[in-house]
XYZ file of C-alpha atoms in Angstrom:
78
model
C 0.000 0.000 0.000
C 1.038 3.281 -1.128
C 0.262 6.285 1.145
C -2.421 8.716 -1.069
C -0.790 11.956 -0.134
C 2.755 11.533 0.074
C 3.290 8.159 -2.020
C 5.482 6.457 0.689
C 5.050 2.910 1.326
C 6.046 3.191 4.967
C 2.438 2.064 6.337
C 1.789 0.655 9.690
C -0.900 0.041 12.349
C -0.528 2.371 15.139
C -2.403 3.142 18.566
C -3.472 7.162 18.038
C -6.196 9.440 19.274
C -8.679 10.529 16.839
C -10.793 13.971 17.661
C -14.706 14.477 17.321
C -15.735 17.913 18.844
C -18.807 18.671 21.421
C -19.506 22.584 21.144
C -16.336 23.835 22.438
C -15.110 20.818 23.766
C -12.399 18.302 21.778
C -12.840 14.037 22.937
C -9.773 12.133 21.883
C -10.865 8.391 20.839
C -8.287 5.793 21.320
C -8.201 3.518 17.996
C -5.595 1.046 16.115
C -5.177 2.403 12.665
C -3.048 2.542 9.600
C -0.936 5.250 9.928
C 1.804 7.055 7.036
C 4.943 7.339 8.797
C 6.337 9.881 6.838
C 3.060 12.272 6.646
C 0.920 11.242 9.150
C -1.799 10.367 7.315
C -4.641 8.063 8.650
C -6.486 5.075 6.887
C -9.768 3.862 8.473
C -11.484 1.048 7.670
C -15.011 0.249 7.668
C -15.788 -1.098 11.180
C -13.220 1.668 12.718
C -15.368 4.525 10.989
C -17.828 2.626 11.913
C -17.217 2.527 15.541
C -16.175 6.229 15.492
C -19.782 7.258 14.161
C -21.030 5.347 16.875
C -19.010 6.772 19.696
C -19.633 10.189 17.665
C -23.305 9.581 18.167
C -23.187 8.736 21.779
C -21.066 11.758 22.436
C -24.245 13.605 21.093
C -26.779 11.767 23.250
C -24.513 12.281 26.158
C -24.530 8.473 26.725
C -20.715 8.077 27.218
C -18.326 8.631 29.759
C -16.038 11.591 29.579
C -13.144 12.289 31.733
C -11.718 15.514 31.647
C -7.547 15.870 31.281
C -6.909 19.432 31.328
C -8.225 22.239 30.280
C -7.362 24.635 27.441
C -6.366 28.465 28.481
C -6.546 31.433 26.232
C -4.689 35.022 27.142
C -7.140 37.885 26.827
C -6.837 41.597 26.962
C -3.456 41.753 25.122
């Protein structure tokens, strides 16, 4: 397999964090996924985009459990 954007063949299945956003708020989503390692580019298949649509969807109903690990700050006034 050839990587679409960058046309390097260095391809492999790594453990990232995919984002979905809630108003303001970002949820990172732990998956296994094919992953460029020279561009970063990501390659889903169908049960992963599956499951993210699902977790997306639960997000929405507010049937999940969220932890919170920080928080973002922004400087105002400047």
């Amino acid at each position: 397999m050839r990587c679409v954007v960058c046309k390097s063949e260095d391809i492999v299945k790594k453990s990232v964090e995919e984002e979905i956003k809630k108003d303001k708020d970002i949820i990172f989503i732990p998956i296994v996924t094919l992953v460029c390692q020279n561009c970063g580019e990501r390659y889903f298949d169908r049960r992963t985009i599956r499951f993210l649509e699902e977790i997306e969807d639960k997000v929405k109903k507010s049937e999940v459990n969220l932890k919170s690990v920080g928080k973002v700050l922004k400087v105002v006034g400047l």
